[in-house]
XYZ file of C-alpha atoms in Angstrom:
472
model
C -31.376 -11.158 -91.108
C -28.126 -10.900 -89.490
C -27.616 -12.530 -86.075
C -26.961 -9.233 -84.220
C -30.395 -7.853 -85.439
C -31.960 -10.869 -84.452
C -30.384 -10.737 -81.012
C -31.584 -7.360 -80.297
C -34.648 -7.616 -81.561
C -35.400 -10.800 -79.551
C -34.176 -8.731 -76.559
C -36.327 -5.958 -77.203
C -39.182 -8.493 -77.627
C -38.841 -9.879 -74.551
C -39.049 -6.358 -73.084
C -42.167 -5.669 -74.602
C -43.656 -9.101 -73.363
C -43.626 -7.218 -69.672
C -39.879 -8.472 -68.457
C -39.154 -6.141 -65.498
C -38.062 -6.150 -61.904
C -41.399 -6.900 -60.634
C -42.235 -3.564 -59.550
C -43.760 -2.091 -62.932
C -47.058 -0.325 -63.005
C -47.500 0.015 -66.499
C -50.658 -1.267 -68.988
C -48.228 -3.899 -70.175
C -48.428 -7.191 -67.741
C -47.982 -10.976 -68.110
C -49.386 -13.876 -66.775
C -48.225 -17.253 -67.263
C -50.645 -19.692 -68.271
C -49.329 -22.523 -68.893
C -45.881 -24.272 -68.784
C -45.326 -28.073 -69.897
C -42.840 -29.869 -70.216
C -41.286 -30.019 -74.601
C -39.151 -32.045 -76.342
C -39.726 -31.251 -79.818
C -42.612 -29.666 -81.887
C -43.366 -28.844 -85.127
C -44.153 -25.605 -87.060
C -47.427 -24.787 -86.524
C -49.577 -23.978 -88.789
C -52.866 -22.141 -87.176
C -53.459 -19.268 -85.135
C -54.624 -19.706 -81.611
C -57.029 -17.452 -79.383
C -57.679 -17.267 -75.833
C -61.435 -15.746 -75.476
C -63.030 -14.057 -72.233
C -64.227 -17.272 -70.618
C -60.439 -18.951 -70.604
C -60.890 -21.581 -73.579
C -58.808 -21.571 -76.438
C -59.748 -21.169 -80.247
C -58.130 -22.100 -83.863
C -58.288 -20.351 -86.650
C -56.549 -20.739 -89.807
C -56.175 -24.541 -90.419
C -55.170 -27.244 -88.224
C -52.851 -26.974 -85.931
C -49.520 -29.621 -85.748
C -47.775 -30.190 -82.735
C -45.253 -33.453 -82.160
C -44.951 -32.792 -78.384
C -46.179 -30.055 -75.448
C -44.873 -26.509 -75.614
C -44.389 -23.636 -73.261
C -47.115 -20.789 -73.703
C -47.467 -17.369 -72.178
C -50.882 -15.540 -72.574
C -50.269 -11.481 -72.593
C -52.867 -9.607 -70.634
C -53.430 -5.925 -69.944
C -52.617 -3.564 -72.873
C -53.299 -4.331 -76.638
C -50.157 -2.738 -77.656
C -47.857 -5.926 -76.136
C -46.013 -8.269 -78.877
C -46.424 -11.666 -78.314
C -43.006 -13.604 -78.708
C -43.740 -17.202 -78.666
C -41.127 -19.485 -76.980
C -39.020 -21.728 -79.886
C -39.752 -19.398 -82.611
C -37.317 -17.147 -84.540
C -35.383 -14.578 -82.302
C -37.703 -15.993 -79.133
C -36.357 -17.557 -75.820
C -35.110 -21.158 -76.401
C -37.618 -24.112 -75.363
C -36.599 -26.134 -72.038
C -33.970 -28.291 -72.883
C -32.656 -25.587 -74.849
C -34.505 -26.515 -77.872
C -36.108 -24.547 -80.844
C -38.758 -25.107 -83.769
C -37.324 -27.398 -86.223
C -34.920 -25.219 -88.535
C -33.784 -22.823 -85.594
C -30.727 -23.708 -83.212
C -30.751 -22.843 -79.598
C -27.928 -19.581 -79.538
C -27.799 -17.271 -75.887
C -30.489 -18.937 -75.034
C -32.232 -17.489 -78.279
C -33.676 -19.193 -81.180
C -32.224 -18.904 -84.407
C -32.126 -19.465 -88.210
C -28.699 -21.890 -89.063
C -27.678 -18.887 -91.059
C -26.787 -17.601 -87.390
C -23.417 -19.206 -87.336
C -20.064 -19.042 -89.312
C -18.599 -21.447 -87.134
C -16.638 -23.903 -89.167
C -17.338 -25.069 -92.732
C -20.908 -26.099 -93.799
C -22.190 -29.562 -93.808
C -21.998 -31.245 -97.208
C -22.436 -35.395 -97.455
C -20.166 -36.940 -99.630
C -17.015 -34.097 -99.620
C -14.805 -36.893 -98.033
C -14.557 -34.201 -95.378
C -15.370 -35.555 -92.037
C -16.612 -32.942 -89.884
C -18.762 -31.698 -86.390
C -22.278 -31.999 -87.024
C -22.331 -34.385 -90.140
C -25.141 -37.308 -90.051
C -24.293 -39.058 -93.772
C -24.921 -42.334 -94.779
C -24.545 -44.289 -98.521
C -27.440 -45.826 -99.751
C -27.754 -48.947 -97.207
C -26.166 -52.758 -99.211
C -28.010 -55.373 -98.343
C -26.783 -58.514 -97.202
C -28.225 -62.424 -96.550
C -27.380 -63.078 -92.907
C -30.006 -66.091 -92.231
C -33.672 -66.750 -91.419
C -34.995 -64.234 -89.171
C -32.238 -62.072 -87.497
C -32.893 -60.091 -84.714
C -30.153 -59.155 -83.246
C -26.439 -58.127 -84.689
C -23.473 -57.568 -82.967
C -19.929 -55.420 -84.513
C -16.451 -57.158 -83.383
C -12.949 -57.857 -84.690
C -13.460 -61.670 -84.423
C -10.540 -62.669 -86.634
C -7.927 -60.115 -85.313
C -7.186 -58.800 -88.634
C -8.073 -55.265 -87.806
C -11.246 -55.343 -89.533
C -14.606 -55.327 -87.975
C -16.538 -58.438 -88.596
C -20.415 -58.622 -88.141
C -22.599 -61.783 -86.252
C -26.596 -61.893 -86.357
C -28.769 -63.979 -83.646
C -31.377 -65.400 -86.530
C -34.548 -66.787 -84.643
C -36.048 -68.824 -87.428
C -33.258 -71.178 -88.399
C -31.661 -71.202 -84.679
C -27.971 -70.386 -85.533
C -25.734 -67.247 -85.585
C -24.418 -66.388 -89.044
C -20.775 -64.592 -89.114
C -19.275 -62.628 -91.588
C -15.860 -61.109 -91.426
C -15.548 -57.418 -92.543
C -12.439 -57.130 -95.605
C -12.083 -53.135 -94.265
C -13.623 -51.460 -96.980
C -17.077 -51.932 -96.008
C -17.677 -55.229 -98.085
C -17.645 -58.968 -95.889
C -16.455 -62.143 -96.980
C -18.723 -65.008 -97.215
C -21.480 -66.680 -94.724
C -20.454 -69.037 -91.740
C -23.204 -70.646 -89.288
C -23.041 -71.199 -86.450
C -26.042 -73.729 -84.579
C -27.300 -72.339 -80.798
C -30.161 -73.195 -78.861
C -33.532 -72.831 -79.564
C -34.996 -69.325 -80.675
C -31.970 -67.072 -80.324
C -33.095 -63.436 -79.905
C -30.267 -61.395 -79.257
C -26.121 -61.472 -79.144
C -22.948 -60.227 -77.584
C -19.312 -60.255 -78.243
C -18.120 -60.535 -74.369
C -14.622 -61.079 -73.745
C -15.010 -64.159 -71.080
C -11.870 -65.397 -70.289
C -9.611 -62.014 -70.702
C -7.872 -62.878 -73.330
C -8.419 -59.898 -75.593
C -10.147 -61.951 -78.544
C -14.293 -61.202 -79.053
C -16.218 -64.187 -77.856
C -19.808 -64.773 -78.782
C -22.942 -65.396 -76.780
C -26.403 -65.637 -78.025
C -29.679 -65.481 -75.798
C -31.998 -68.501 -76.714
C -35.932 -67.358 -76.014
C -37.081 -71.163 -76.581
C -34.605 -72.724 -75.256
C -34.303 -70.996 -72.376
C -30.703 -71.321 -72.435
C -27.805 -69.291 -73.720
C -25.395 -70.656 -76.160
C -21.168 -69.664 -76.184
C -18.847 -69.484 -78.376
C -15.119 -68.939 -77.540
C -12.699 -67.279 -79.845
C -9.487 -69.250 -80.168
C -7.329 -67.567 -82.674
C -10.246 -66.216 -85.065
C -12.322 -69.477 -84.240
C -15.439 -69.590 -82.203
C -15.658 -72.830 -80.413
C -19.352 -74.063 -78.999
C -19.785 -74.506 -75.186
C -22.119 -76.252 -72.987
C -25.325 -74.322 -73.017
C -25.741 -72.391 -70.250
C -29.551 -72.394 -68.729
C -31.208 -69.050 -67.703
C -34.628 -67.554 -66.696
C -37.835 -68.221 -69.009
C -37.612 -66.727 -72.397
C -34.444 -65.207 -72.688
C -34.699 -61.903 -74.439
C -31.606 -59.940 -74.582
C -27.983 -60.211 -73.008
C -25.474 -57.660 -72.172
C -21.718 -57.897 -71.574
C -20.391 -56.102 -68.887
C -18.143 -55.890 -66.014
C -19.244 -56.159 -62.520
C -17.390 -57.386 -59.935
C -13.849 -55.762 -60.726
C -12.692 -59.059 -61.768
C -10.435 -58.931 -65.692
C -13.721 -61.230 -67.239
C -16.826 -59.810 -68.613
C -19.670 -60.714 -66.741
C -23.368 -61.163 -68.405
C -26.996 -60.510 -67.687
C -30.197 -61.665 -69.207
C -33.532 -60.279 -69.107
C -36.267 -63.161 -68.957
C -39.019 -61.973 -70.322
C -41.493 -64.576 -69.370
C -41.000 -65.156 -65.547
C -39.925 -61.037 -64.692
C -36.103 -61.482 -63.830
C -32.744 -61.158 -64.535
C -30.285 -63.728 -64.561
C -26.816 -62.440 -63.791
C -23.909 -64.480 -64.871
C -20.491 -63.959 -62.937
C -17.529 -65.005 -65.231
C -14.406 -66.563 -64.369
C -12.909 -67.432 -66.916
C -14.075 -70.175 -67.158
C -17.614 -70.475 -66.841
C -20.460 -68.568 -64.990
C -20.723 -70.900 -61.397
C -23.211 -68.942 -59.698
C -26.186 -67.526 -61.716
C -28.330 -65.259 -59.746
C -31.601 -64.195 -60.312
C -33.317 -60.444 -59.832
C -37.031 -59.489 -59.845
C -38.206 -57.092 -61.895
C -41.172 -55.547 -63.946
C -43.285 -57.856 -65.630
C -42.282 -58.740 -69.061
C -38.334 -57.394 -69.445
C -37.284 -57.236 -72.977
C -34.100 -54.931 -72.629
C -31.506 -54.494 -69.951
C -28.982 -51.640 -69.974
C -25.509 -51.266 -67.349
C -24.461 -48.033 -66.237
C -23.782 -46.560 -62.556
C -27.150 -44.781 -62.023
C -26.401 -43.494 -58.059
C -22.719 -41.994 -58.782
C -21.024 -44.298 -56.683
C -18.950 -45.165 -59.432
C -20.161 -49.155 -60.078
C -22.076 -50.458 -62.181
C -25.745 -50.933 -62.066
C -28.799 -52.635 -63.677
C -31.452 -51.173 -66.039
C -34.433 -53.192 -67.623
C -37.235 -51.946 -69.592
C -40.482 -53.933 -68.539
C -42.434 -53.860 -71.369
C -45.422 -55.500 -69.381
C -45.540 -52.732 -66.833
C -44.392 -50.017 -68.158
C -41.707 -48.960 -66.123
C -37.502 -48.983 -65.325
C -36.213 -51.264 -62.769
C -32.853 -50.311 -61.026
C -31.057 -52.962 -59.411
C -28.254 -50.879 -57.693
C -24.896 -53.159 -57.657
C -22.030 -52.466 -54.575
C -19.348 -53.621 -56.871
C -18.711 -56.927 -56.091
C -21.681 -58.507 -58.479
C -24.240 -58.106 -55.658
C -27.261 -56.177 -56.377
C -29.876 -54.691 -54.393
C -33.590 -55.117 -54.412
C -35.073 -53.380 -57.893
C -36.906 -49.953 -57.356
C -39.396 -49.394 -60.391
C -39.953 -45.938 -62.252
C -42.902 -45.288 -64.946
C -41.341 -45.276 -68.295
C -44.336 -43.243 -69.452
C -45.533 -46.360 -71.734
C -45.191 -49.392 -73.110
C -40.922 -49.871 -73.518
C -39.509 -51.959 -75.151
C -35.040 -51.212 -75.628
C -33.452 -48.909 -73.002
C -29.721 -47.138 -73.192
C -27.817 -45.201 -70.608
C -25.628 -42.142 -70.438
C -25.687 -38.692 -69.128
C -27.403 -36.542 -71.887
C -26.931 -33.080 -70.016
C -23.998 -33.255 -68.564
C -24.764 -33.092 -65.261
C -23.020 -36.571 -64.190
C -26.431 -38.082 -63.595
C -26.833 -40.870 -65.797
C -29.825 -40.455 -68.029
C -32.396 -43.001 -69.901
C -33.657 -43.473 -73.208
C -36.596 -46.122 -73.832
C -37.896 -46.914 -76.780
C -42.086 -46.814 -77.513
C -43.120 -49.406 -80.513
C -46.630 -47.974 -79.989
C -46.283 -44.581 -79.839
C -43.587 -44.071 -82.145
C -41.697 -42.385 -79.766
C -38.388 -42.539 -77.660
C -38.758 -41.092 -74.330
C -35.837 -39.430 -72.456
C -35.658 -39.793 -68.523
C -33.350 -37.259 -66.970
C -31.526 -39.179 -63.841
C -31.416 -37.766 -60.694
C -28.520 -39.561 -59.631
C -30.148 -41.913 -56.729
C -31.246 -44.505 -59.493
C -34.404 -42.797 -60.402
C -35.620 -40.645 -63.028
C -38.046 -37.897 -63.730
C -40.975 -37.548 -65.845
C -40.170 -39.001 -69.294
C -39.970 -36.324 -72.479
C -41.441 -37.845 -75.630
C -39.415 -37.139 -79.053
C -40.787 -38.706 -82.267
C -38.410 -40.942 -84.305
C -40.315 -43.246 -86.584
C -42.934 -46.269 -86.551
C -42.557 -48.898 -84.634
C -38.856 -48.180 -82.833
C -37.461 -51.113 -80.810
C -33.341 -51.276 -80.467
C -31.620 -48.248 -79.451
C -28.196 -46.995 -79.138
C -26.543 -43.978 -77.271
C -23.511 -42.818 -79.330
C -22.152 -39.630 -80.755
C -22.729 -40.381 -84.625
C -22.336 -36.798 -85.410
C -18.999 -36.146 -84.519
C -19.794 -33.344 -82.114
C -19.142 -34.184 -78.662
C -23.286 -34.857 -77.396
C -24.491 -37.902 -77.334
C -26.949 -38.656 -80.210
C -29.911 -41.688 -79.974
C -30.081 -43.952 -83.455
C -33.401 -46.032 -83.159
C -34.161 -48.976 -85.600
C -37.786 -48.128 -86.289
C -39.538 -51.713 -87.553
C -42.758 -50.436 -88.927
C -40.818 -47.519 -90.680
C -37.950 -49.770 -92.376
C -35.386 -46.904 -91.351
C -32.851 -46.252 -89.340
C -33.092 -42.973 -87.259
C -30.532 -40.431 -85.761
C -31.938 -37.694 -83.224
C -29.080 -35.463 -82.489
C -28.210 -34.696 -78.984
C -27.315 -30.945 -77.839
C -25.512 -31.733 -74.837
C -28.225 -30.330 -73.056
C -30.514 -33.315 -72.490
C -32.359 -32.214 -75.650
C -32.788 -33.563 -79.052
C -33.875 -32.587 -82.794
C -35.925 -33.833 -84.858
C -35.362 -37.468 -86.479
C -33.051 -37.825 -89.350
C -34.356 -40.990 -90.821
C -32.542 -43.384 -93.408
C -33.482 -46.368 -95.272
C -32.835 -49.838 -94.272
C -34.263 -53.462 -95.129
C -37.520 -54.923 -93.875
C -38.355 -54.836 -89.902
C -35.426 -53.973 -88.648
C -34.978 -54.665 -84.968
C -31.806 -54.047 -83.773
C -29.054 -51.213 -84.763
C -25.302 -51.825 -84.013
C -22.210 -49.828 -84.758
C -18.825 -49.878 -86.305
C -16.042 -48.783 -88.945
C -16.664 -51.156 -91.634
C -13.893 -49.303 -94.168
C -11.613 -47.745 -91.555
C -12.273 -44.346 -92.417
C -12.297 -42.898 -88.609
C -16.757 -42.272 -89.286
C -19.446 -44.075 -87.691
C -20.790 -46.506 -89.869
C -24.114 -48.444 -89.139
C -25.961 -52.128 -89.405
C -29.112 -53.314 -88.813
C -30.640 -56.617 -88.257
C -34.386 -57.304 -90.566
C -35.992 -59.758 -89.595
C -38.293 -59.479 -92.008
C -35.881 -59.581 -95.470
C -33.160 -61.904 -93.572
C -30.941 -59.406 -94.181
C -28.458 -57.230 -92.713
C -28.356 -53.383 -93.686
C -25.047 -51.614 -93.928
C -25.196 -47.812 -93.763
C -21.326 -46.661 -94.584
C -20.531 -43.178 -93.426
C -20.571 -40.864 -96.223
C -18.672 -37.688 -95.083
């Protein structure tokens, strides 16, 4: 059906479903029942009844639904058509999302057939374009015992971008530079403290070469690596909270050196690490949530510095530390995450210049979105399916588009997943691809220099790294 028809019949539905200016007196009247709060759903596949005494029956097989929907019961005449919210020529879901298969157009719901706009999306043309999620078949490759954590940076300033995995059984970080057409050139370790469990490729002494950090969960400790000229040169160890989980490079006192924090999963902190360029001299420790496994940097109260984000998987909630700009941070205020988190990434999804949230579930196989409301908390969170098990997370515009997109390395699912942002704070359904076994963490880059987003994971449970080369 052509989009025009569609249009005005979805107008002309909406009509019948009692839209007026509140003054009618006709048989045909609405009532709303119910609204909740949707993030994605699925076709559905019974019919639903409301009888005289308010309760709700299905007919017709079992009904599937990923996620709540917004429902309007029709009372009064028998005449009125019911035009269900998300469906085909129907108003758009919140968020402005649709039924999977139909885009969000006016505020309408249509088929993809709606659209002329540019050419259609075909993998493998060699034609990059807006909208394209491709991906080669994933190649494998041996990284060490255990990796669970990988990190994308030019560590040999050949213009290439190199790959270096945190491997927790064999306590080193493995390194292998990228030749630029998505193949890497052969193993170097690395040895770093006990139980590394994530990495970063900081830049701590400003001198525009990739350095390399790993956080050390036994060990307690991180280990560093400077880059002189393409080699990484060990440092003293530098001691941090109890079971360091994950690090994250960042500047945050308006100094020229990156700056790091740790979340320390065992005693509920972070450790922030000041950088001068030559070490870190005055590690500071912040309270948080019980059990951090993830910290994320953005500025969450528009003041325009940064700020600190953890995801306490032990209570189930987001701790802001608000920072003033000179590496000083307030007292943490806690929201409910809406579960057990365990990975958290910032951004603003709708374009409102709040900065948003994204936490990953393990257990419910879900990533929930937190819209931000721009005083360092969030509102309810918005569940989205994306595969089993999903730990590490990354905000990033894989599909070329100009909205933000969230790839999730699901463990339990071996697969990498892509939910596709609409710039609206909503997302589609999960594109999922496959990678090696128990992946934990997903990192990006341009292994062949084609201008396209290409992928890696780190699976802990093959030793491996997965590669997934743009295939546009």
């Amino acid at each position: 059906m052509a989009f025009w028809t569609r249009y005005l019949l979805a107008l002309s539905t909406l009509a019948a479903c009692g839209g007026g200016d509140g003054d009618d007196t006709g048989a045909t009247s609405t009532t709303l029942a119910s609204t909740m709060t949707m993030a994605s759903a699925a076709t559905m596949s019974a019919a639903t009844t409301e009888g005289e005494d308010g309760t709700a029956s299905t007919t017709g097989g079992p009904a599937t639904t990923l996620e709540p929907t917004t429902a309007t019961s029709v009372t009064g005449s028998t005449t009125a058509v019911m035009c269900a919210d998300g469906e085909e020529g129907c108003p758009c879901l919140p968020l402005a999302t649709c039924f999977p298969g139909l885009q969000c157009i006016d505020n309408f719901c249509f088929g993809p057939e709606a659209t002329t706009d540019g050419p259609p999306i075909i993998c493998g043309d060699g034609e990059a374009g807006p909208g394209e999620v491709c991906f080669k078949p994933f190649a494998p490759l041996g990284m060490g015992s255990g990796p669970v954590s990988v990190v994308v940076a030019d560590f040999n300033a050949d213009g290439n971008d190199d790959i270096a995995c945190a491997n927790n059984m064999t306590n080193n970080v493995t390194v292998r530079t990228g030749k630029g057409d998505g193949a890497f050139n052969a193993l170097n370790a690395l040895g770093v403290g006990m139980g590394p469990y994530a990495a970063a490729a900081p830049d701590l002494n400003a001198d525009g070469a990739p350095d390399l950090v790993t956080a050390n969960i036994t060990s307690n400790d991180l280990s560093v690596f400077l880059n002189g000229g393409g080699t990484l040169a060990p440092q003293a160890a530098v001691p941090v909270g109890a079971q360091a989980r994950h690090v994250v490079a960042a500047r945050l006192n308006g100094d020229e050196f990156d700056d790091l924090v740790v979340a320390n999963y065992m005693d509920n902190t972070l450790t922030v690490l000041l950088g001068d360029g030559v070490g870190f001299p005055a590690p500071a420790g912040i309270a948080v949530g019980a059990g951090p496994t993830w910290v994320a940097v953005g500025d969450m109260n528009g003041d325009g510095t940064q700020d600190l984000v953890s995801a306490d998987y032990g209570a189930s909630t987001l701790s802001v530390a608000l920072g003033n700009g000179l590496g000083n941070f307030g007292p943490p205020t806690a929201s409910p995450a809406g579960g057990q988190i365990y990975a958290v990434g910032v951004a603003d999804l709708d374009g409102d210049g709040d900065t948003d949230a994204v936490v990953t579930v393990p257990a419910a196989g879900q990533v929930f979105v937190l819209q931000g409301n721009g005083l360092g908390g969030f509102g309810g969170a918005i569940p989205y399916p994306c595969g089993v098990d999903p730990i590490g997370i990354l905000l990033l515009d894989v599909s070329n588009d100009g909205d933000t997109d969230i790839v999730v390395a699901n463990r339990g699912g071996n697969t990498v997943s892509v939910l596709r942002g609409n710039g609206k704070g909503g997302f589609g359904a999960p594109e999922s691809f496959p990678v090696g076994i128990a992946p934990y963490v997903v990192a990006a880059g341009d292994f062949n220099k084609d201008g396209a987003i290409d992928l890696v994971t780190a699976n802990n449970g093959d030793s491996t790294v997965s590669v997934l080369v743009a295939n546009p």
